[in-house]
Amino acid sequence: MRLRRVLPIAAVLPALLAVSACSGESAESDEKKPTASAKSTPGETGADGEAAAEAKRIGAMDPQTLEKTTLSGKKNGFEVKKVAEAEVEAGRDMKADKSECQPLASLAGGFTHIPAVSVEHRSLEPTEATNATIGSMWLAAHSEKNAQKVMADLRTSLEECPGGFKTLGLSYTAVKPVKAPGLGDESLGYRITSVVAKQSVPMTYTVVRKDGVLAVFYGVNMLDPQKSAIPEAVVKAQLDQLG
């Protein structure tokens, strides 16, 4: 089916082309911005060691534990696959044209505006042909203080940025809060429309905090945007795996 071949491209565009800010980092943040040597990259023991040490310093989940507790395989009607680092790094360290929109823009790029100690990205593809929702998820490990601030800043951004933002010539419009699942310590949801080459792609985001870990999910459904949210069962499965 042609639509199913188009959907993966639409779903990965936000992660590859949208934004993530370093300017949004608060003076109250107790995390350092990760350097290239501090990123959690499989096979780089030194980098993992530095990230683990930073996680211990601020009381965040270490990279190895974060990877182990991130969903994989077939779960609740979706196949969860690890995303190559090169594909997600394209969304790091880019800026929105409006500072008040940066927290939302950073999530569109696959990161949080306050840098995490480590991040694990996964793609979400439906296992049933009748399911037209496709998307991705990622876990970001912070200190609990910073995770709380990310959530607070996102709520402020939702209030102050209803018209969306632009970055790299792309537009993100019509930001609207939607109902979030009552899971974790706190959660929020919103729908935002990405406009690429005159094509509008509505996406639904679900963000849940559990202690210092933020679990972010976004979905696209080109047949029915009202069904674009990643199902609550998938979100719950991830939170249960966090313990």
mmCIF file of C-alpha atoms in Angstrom:
data_model
loop_
_atom_site.group_PDB
_atom_site.id
_atom_site.type_symbol
_atom_site.label_atom_id
_atom_site.label_comp_id
_atom_site.label_asym_id
_atom_site.label_seq_id
_atom_site.Cartn_x
_atom_site.Cartn_y
_atom_site.Cartn_z
ATOM 1 C CA MET A 1 0.000 0.000 0.000
ATOM 2 C CA ARG A 2 1.480 3.310 -1.085
ATOM 3 C CA LEU A 3 0.492 5.185 2.083
ATOM 4 C CA ARG A 4 2.341 2.743 4.315
ATOM 5 C CA ARG A 5 5.507 3.354 2.252
ATOM 6 C CA VAL A 6 5.138 7.133 2.642
ATOM 7 C CA LEU A 7 4.431 7.111 6.377
ATOM 8 C CA PRO A 8 7.940 6.220 7.607
ATOM 9 C CA ILE A 9 9.374 9.182 5.672
ATOM 10 C CA ALA A 10 6.817 11.527 7.191
ATOM 11 C CA ALA A 11 7.486 10.156 10.640
ATOM 12 C CA VAL A 12 11.251 10.621 10.600
ATOM 13 C CA LEU A 13 11.247 14.135 9.126
ATOM 14 C CA PRO A 14 10.770 15.866 12.509
ATOM 15 C CA ALA A 15 13.672 13.968 14.048
ATOM 16 C CA LEU A 16 15.970 14.714 11.127
ATOM 17 C CA LEU A 17 15.031 18.281 10.327
ATOM 18 C CA ALA A 18 13.645 19.974 13.424
ATOM 19 C CA VAL A 19 15.448 21.627 16.263
ATOM 20 C CA SER A 20 17.170 21.263 19.604
ATOM 21 C CA ALA A 21 18.498 24.212 21.605
ATOM 22 C CA CYS A 22 21.469 24.876 23.780
ATOM 23 C CA SER A 23 20.171 28.406 24.443
ATOM 24 C CA GLY A 24 17.196 27.017 26.375
ATOM 25 C CA GLU A 25 19.389 25.690 29.184
ATOM 26 C CA SER A 26 18.467 27.308 32.479
ATOM 27 C CA ALA A 27 20.960 28.841 34.854
ATOM 28 C CA GLU A 28 19.355 26.568 37.451
ATOM 29 C CA SER A 29 20.250 23.470 35.469
ATOM 30 C CA ASP A 30 22.530 21.151 37.408
ATOM 31 C CA GLU A 31 23.567 19.214 34.329
ATOM 32 C CA LYS A 32 26.452 20.122 32.089
ATOM 33 C CA LYS A 33 25.874 20.265 28.360
ATOM 34 C CA PRO A 34 27.191 16.948 27.038
ATOM 35 C CA THR A 35 30.315 17.188 24.949
ATOM 36 C CA ALA A 36 31.147 14.797 22.146
ATOM 37 C CA SER A 37 33.175 12.717 24.580
ATOM 38 C CA ALA A 38 30.306 12.550 27.064
ATOM 39 C CA LYS A 39 27.641 11.154 24.757
ATOM 40 C CA SER A 40 26.516 7.598 25.300
ATOM 41 C CA THR A 41 27.690 5.802 22.201
ATOM 42 C CA PRO A 42 27.750 2.010 21.999
ATOM 43 C CA GLY A 43 31.286 0.685 21.782
ATOM 44 C CA GLU A 44 32.942 3.793 23.253
ATOM 45 C CA THR A 45 33.800 2.721 26.770
ATOM 46 C CA GLY A 46 35.442 6.016 27.700
ATOM 47 C CA ALA A 47 32.419 8.061 26.666
ATOM 48 C CA ASP A 48 30.092 5.711 28.501
ATOM 49 C CA GLY A 49 32.291 5.973 31.557
ATOM 50 C CA GLU A 50 32.199 9.770 31.571
ATOM 51 C CA ALA A 51 28.435 9.816 31.096
ATOM 52 C CA ALA A 52 28.017 7.258 33.880
ATOM 53 C CA ALA A 53 30.146 9.384 36.201
ATOM 54 C CA GLU A 54 28.070 12.476 35.397
ATOM 55 C CA ALA A 55 24.874 10.496 35.973
ATOM 56 C CA LYS A 56 26.139 9.415 39.384
ATOM 57 C CA ARG A 57 27.106 13.007 40.248
ATOM 58 C CA ILE A 58 23.631 14.391 39.619
ATOM 59 C CA GLY A 59 21.588 11.337 40.559
ATOM 60 C CA ALA A 60 20.453 10.465 37.018
ATOM 61 C CA MET A 61 20.017 7.039 35.440
ATOM 62 C CA ASP A 62 23.290 5.888 33.875
ATOM 63 C CA PRO A 63 23.501 5.194 30.110
ATOM 64 C CA GLN A 64 23.802 1.420 30.418
ATOM 65 C CA THR A 65 20.713 1.167 32.611
ATOM 66 C CA LEU A 66 18.790 3.545 30.364
ATOM 67 C CA GLU A 67 19.529 1.366 27.330
ATOM 68 C CA LYS A 68 18.513 -1.816 29.139
ATOM 69 C CA THR A 69 15.218 -0.328 30.297
ATOM 70 C CA THR A 70 14.214 1.067 26.885
ATOM 71 C CA LEU A 71 11.625 -0.949 24.992
ATOM 72 C CA SER A 72 12.675 -3.207 22.134
ATOM 73 C CA GLY A 73 11.033 -5.899 20.045
ATOM 74 C CA LYS A 74 7.296 -6.260 19.465
ATOM 75 C CA LYS A 75 5.127 -4.550 22.081
ATOM 76 C CA ASN A 76 1.381 -3.854 22.046
ATOM 77 C CA GLY A 77 0.988 -3.825 18.279
ATOM 78 C CA PHE A 78 4.272 -2.053 17.465
ATOM 79 C CA GLU A 79 7.768 -3.155 16.565
ATOM 80 C CA VAL A 80 10.326 -1.148 18.537
ATOM 81 C CA LYS A 81 13.722 -0.740 16.877
ATOM 82 C CA LYS A 82 16.872 1.102 17.923
ATOM 83 C CA VAL A 83 17.603 4.160 15.764
ATOM 84 C CA ALA A 84 21.123 4.745 14.438
ATOM 85 C CA GLU A 85 22.935 7.580 16.213
ATOM 86 C CA ALA A 86 23.739 9.336 12.927
ATOM 87 C CA GLU A 87 20.014 9.632 12.185
ATOM 88 C CA VAL A 88 19.114 11.307 15.476
ATOM 89 C CA GLU A 89 22.150 13.578 15.849
ATOM 90 C CA ALA A 90 20.898 15.697 12.940
ATOM 91 C CA GLY A 91 18.300 17.179 15.282
ATOM 92 C CA ARG A 92 20.729 18.303 17.981
ATOM 93 C CA ASP A 93 21.841 21.902 18.649
ATOM 94 C CA MET A 94 19.511 23.708 16.244
ATOM 95 C CA LYS A 95 17.362 26.702 17.197
ATOM 96 C CA ALA A 96 13.769 27.808 16.746
ATOM 97 C CA ASP A 97 13.098 31.327 15.488
ATOM 98 C CA LYS A 98 11.208 32.136 18.720
ATOM 99 C CA SER A 99 12.848 31.519 22.081
ATOM 100 C CA GLU A 100 9.520 30.775 23.765
ATOM 101 C CA CYS A 101 9.037 27.846 21.378
ATOM 102 C CA GLN A 102 12.424 26.236 22.006
ATOM 103 C CA PRO A 103 11.290 23.471 24.392
ATOM 104 C CA LEU A 104 8.801 22.277 21.771
ATOM 105 C CA ALA A 105 11.322 22.639 18.977
ATOM 106 C CA SER A 106 13.904 20.627 20.873
ATOM 107 C CA LEU A 107 11.478 17.731 21.255
ATOM 108 C CA ALA A 108 10.755 17.887 17.529
ATOM 109 C CA GLY A 109 14.491 17.407 17.009
ATOM 110 C CA GLY A 110 14.557 14.384 19.304
ATOM 111 C CA PHE A 111 16.163 15.972 22.364
ATOM 112 C CA THR A 112 15.269 18.075 25.402
ATOM 113 C CA HIS A 113 16.208 21.764 25.587
ATOM 114 C CA ILE A 114 18.105 21.060 28.806
ATOM 115 C CA PRO A 115 20.717 18.486 27.730
ATOM 116 C CA ALA A 116 20.267 14.994 29.113
ATOM 117 C CA VAL A 117 23.068 12.799 30.435
ATOM 118 C CA SER A 118 22.073 10.174 27.871
ATOM 119 C CA VAL A 119 19.283 9.522 25.387
ATOM 120 C CA GLU A 120 17.932 6.315 23.824
ATOM 121 C CA HIS A 121 15.933 6.578 20.575
ATOM 122 C CA ARG A 122 13.601 3.959 19.117
ATOM 123 C CA SER A 123 11.363 3.829 16.041
ATOM 124 C CA LEU A 124 7.788 2.558 16.370
ATOM 125 C CA GLU A 125 6.263 0.699 13.436
ATOM 126 C CA PRO A 126 2.831 -0.964 13.545
ATOM 127 C CA THR A 127 2.755 -4.741 13.258
ATOM 128 C CA GLU A 128 -0.816 -4.799 11.928
ATOM 129 C CA ALA A 129 -1.634 -3.629 8.385
ATOM 130 C CA THR A 130 -4.809 -1.967 9.654
ATOM 131 C CA ASN A 131 -2.855 0.329 11.984
ATOM 132 C CA ALA A 132 -1.816 3.529 10.156
ATOM 133 C CA THR A 133 -0.067 5.133 13.156
ATOM 134 C CA ILE A 134 3.708 5.221 13.037
ATOM 135 C CA GLY A 135 6.272 7.211 15.006
ATOM 136 C CA SER A 136 9.111 7.052 17.473
ATOM 137 C CA MET A 137 10.012 7.339 21.135
ATOM 138 C CA TRP A 138 13.012 8.224 23.221
ATOM 139 C CA LEU A 139 14.102 8.245 26.846
ATOM 140 C CA ALA A 140 16.166 11.117 28.242
ATOM 141 C CA ALA A 141 18.006 10.702 31.558
ATOM 142 C CA HIS A 142 18.185 13.822 33.744
ATOM 143 C CA SER A 143 18.480 14.677 37.393
ATOM 144 C CA GLU A 144 14.960 14.777 38.818
ATOM 145 C CA LYS A 145 15.268 18.550 39.237
ATOM 146 C CA ASN A 146 16.078 19.060 35.575
ATOM 147 C CA ALA A 147 13.401 16.626 34.424
ATOM 148 C CA GLN A 148 10.829 18.613 36.402
ATOM 149 C CA LYS A 149 12.077 21.834 34.828
ATOM 150 C CA VAL A 150 11.840 20.390 31.310
ATOM 151 C CA MET A 151 8.194 19.548 31.966
ATOM 152 C CA ALA A 152 7.492 22.995 33.431
ATOM 153 C CA ASP A 153 9.166 24.708 30.466
ATOM 154 C CA LEU A 154 7.167 22.574 28.032
ATOM 155 C CA ARG A 155 3.922 23.648 29.669
ATOM 156 C CA THR A 156 4.978 27.292 29.432
ATOM 157 C CA SER A 157 5.950 26.820 25.795
ATOM 158 C CA LEU A 158 2.555 25.306 25.016
ATOM 159 C CA GLU A 159 0.910 28.419 26.445
ATOM 160 C CA GLU A 160 3.212 30.941 24.772
ATOM 161 C CA CYS A 161 3.698 29.273 21.376
ATOM 162 C CA PRO A 162 0.262 28.324 19.974
ATOM 163 C CA GLY A 163 1.189 29.557 16.511
ATOM 164 C CA GLY A 164 4.272 27.384 16.245
ATOM 165 C CA PHE A 165 7.757 28.235 14.991
ATOM 166 C CA LYS A 166 10.134 27.975 12.054
ATOM 167 C CA THR A 167 13.561 26.409 11.706
ATOM 168 C CA LEU A 168 15.774 25.740 8.685
ATOM 169 C CA GLY A 169 13.002 26.976 6.426
ATOM 170 C CA LEU A 170 10.501 24.502 7.862
ATOM 171 C CA SER A 171 7.338 25.453 9.685
ATOM 172 C CA TYR A 172 5.644 23.899 12.710
ATOM 173 C CA THR A 173 2.140 25.254 13.245
ATOM 174 C CA ALA A 174 -1.126 24.834 15.157
ATOM 175 C CA VAL A 175 0.212 23.768 18.565
ATOM 176 C CA LYS A 176 -2.689 22.436 20.638
ATOM 177 C CA PRO A 177 -2.661 20.638 24.008
ATOM 178 C CA VAL A 178 -4.343 17.215 24.012
ATOM 179 C CA LYS A 179 -5.237 14.844 26.798
ATOM 180 C CA ALA A 180 -2.257 12.997 28.229
ATOM 181 C CA PRO A 181 -2.336 9.609 29.969
ATOM 182 C CA GLY A 182 -2.401 9.753 33.751
ATOM 183 C CA LEU A 183 0.874 7.887 34.035
ATOM 184 C CA GLY A 184 4.229 8.480 35.692
ATOM 185 C CA ASP A 185 4.850 11.393 38.050
ATOM 186 C CA GLU A 186 3.467 13.897 35.523
ATOM 187 C CA SER A 187 2.559 13.938 31.853
ATOM 188 C CA LEU A 188 1.425 16.194 29.019
ATOM 189 C CA GLY A 189 0.299 15.839 25.434
ATOM 190 C CA TYR A 190 -0.007 18.116 22.413
ATOM 191 C CA ARG A 191 -0.573 18.055 18.673
ATOM 192 C CA ILE A 192 1.590 20.050 16.278
ATOM 193 C CA THR A 193 1.627 20.231 12.486
ATOM 194 C CA SER A 194 4.856 20.022 10.505
ATOM 195 C CA VAL A 195 4.773 21.669 7.089
ATOM 196 C CA VAL A 196 7.338 20.242 4.666
ATOM 197 C CA ALA A 197 7.240 21.025 0.937
ATOM 198 C CA LYS A 198 3.661 22.304 1.349
ATOM 199 C CA GLN A 199 2.604 19.001 2.921
ATOM 200 C CA SER A 200 1.025 19.225 6.363
ATOM 201 C CA VAL A 201 1.883 16.402 8.753
ATOM 202 C CA PRO A 202 0.008 16.509 12.095
ATOM 203 C CA MET A 203 1.945 14.829 14.903
ATOM 204 C CA THR A 204 0.834 13.999 18.427
ATOM 205 C CA TYR A 205 3.360 14.088 21.273
ATOM 206 C CA THR A 206 3.057 12.410 24.656
ATOM 207 C CA VAL A 207 5.649 13.271 27.320
ATOM 208 C CA VAL A 208 5.792 11.440 30.643
ATOM 209 C CA ARG A 209 8.209 11.982 33.528
ATOM 210 C CA LYS A 210 9.135 9.211 35.927
ATOM 211 C CA ASP A 211 11.647 10.440 38.496
ATOM 212 C CA GLY A 212 14.478 11.891 36.371
ATOM 213 C CA VAL A 213 13.641 10.042 33.152
ATOM 214 C CA LEU A 214 11.522 11.652 30.447
ATOM 215 C CA ALA A 215 9.764 9.311 28.048
ATOM 216 C CA VAL A 216 8.745 11.066 24.838
ATOM 217 C CA PHE A 217 6.474 9.532 22.186
ATOM 218 C CA TYR A 218 5.280 11.012 18.918
ATOM 219 C CA GLY A 219 2.987 9.542 16.320
ATOM 220 C CA VAL A 220 1.773 10.306 12.813
ATOM 221 C CA ASN A 221 -1.413 9.001 11.204
ATOM 222 C CA MET A 222 -1.988 10.370 7.724
ATOM 223 C CA LEU A 223 -5.439 8.746 7.525
ATOM 224 C CA ASP A 224 -6.786 10.156 10.794
ATOM 225 C CA PRO A 225 -4.691 12.693 12.784
ATOM 226 C CA GLN A 226 -7.053 12.199 15.743
ATOM 227 C CA LYS A 227 -5.590 8.699 16.056
ATOM 228 C CA SER A 228 -1.961 9.760 15.749
ATOM 229 C CA ALA A 229 -1.059 9.450 19.437
ATOM 230 C CA ILE A 230 1.033 6.432 20.352
ATOM 231 C CA PRO A 231 -1.347 4.154 22.323
ATOM 232 C CA GLU A 232 -1.338 4.405 26.092
ATOM 233 C CA ALA A 233 -0.550 0.685 26.315
ATOM 234 C CA VAL A 234 2.854 1.330 24.701
ATOM 235 C CA VAL A 235 3.553 4.245 27.040
ATOM 236 C CA LYS A 236 2.607 2.132 30.054
ATOM 237 C CA ALA A 237 4.790 -0.756 28.866
ATOM 238 C CA GLN A 238 7.770 1.599 28.762
ATOM 239 C CA LEU A 239 7.088 3.018 32.207
ATOM 240 C CA ASP A 240 6.672 -0.486 33.630
ATOM 241 C CA GLN A 241 10.049 -1.423 32.174
ATOM 242 C CA LEU A 242 11.631 1.574 33.893
ATOM 243 C CA GLY A 243 10.563 -0.050 37.163
#
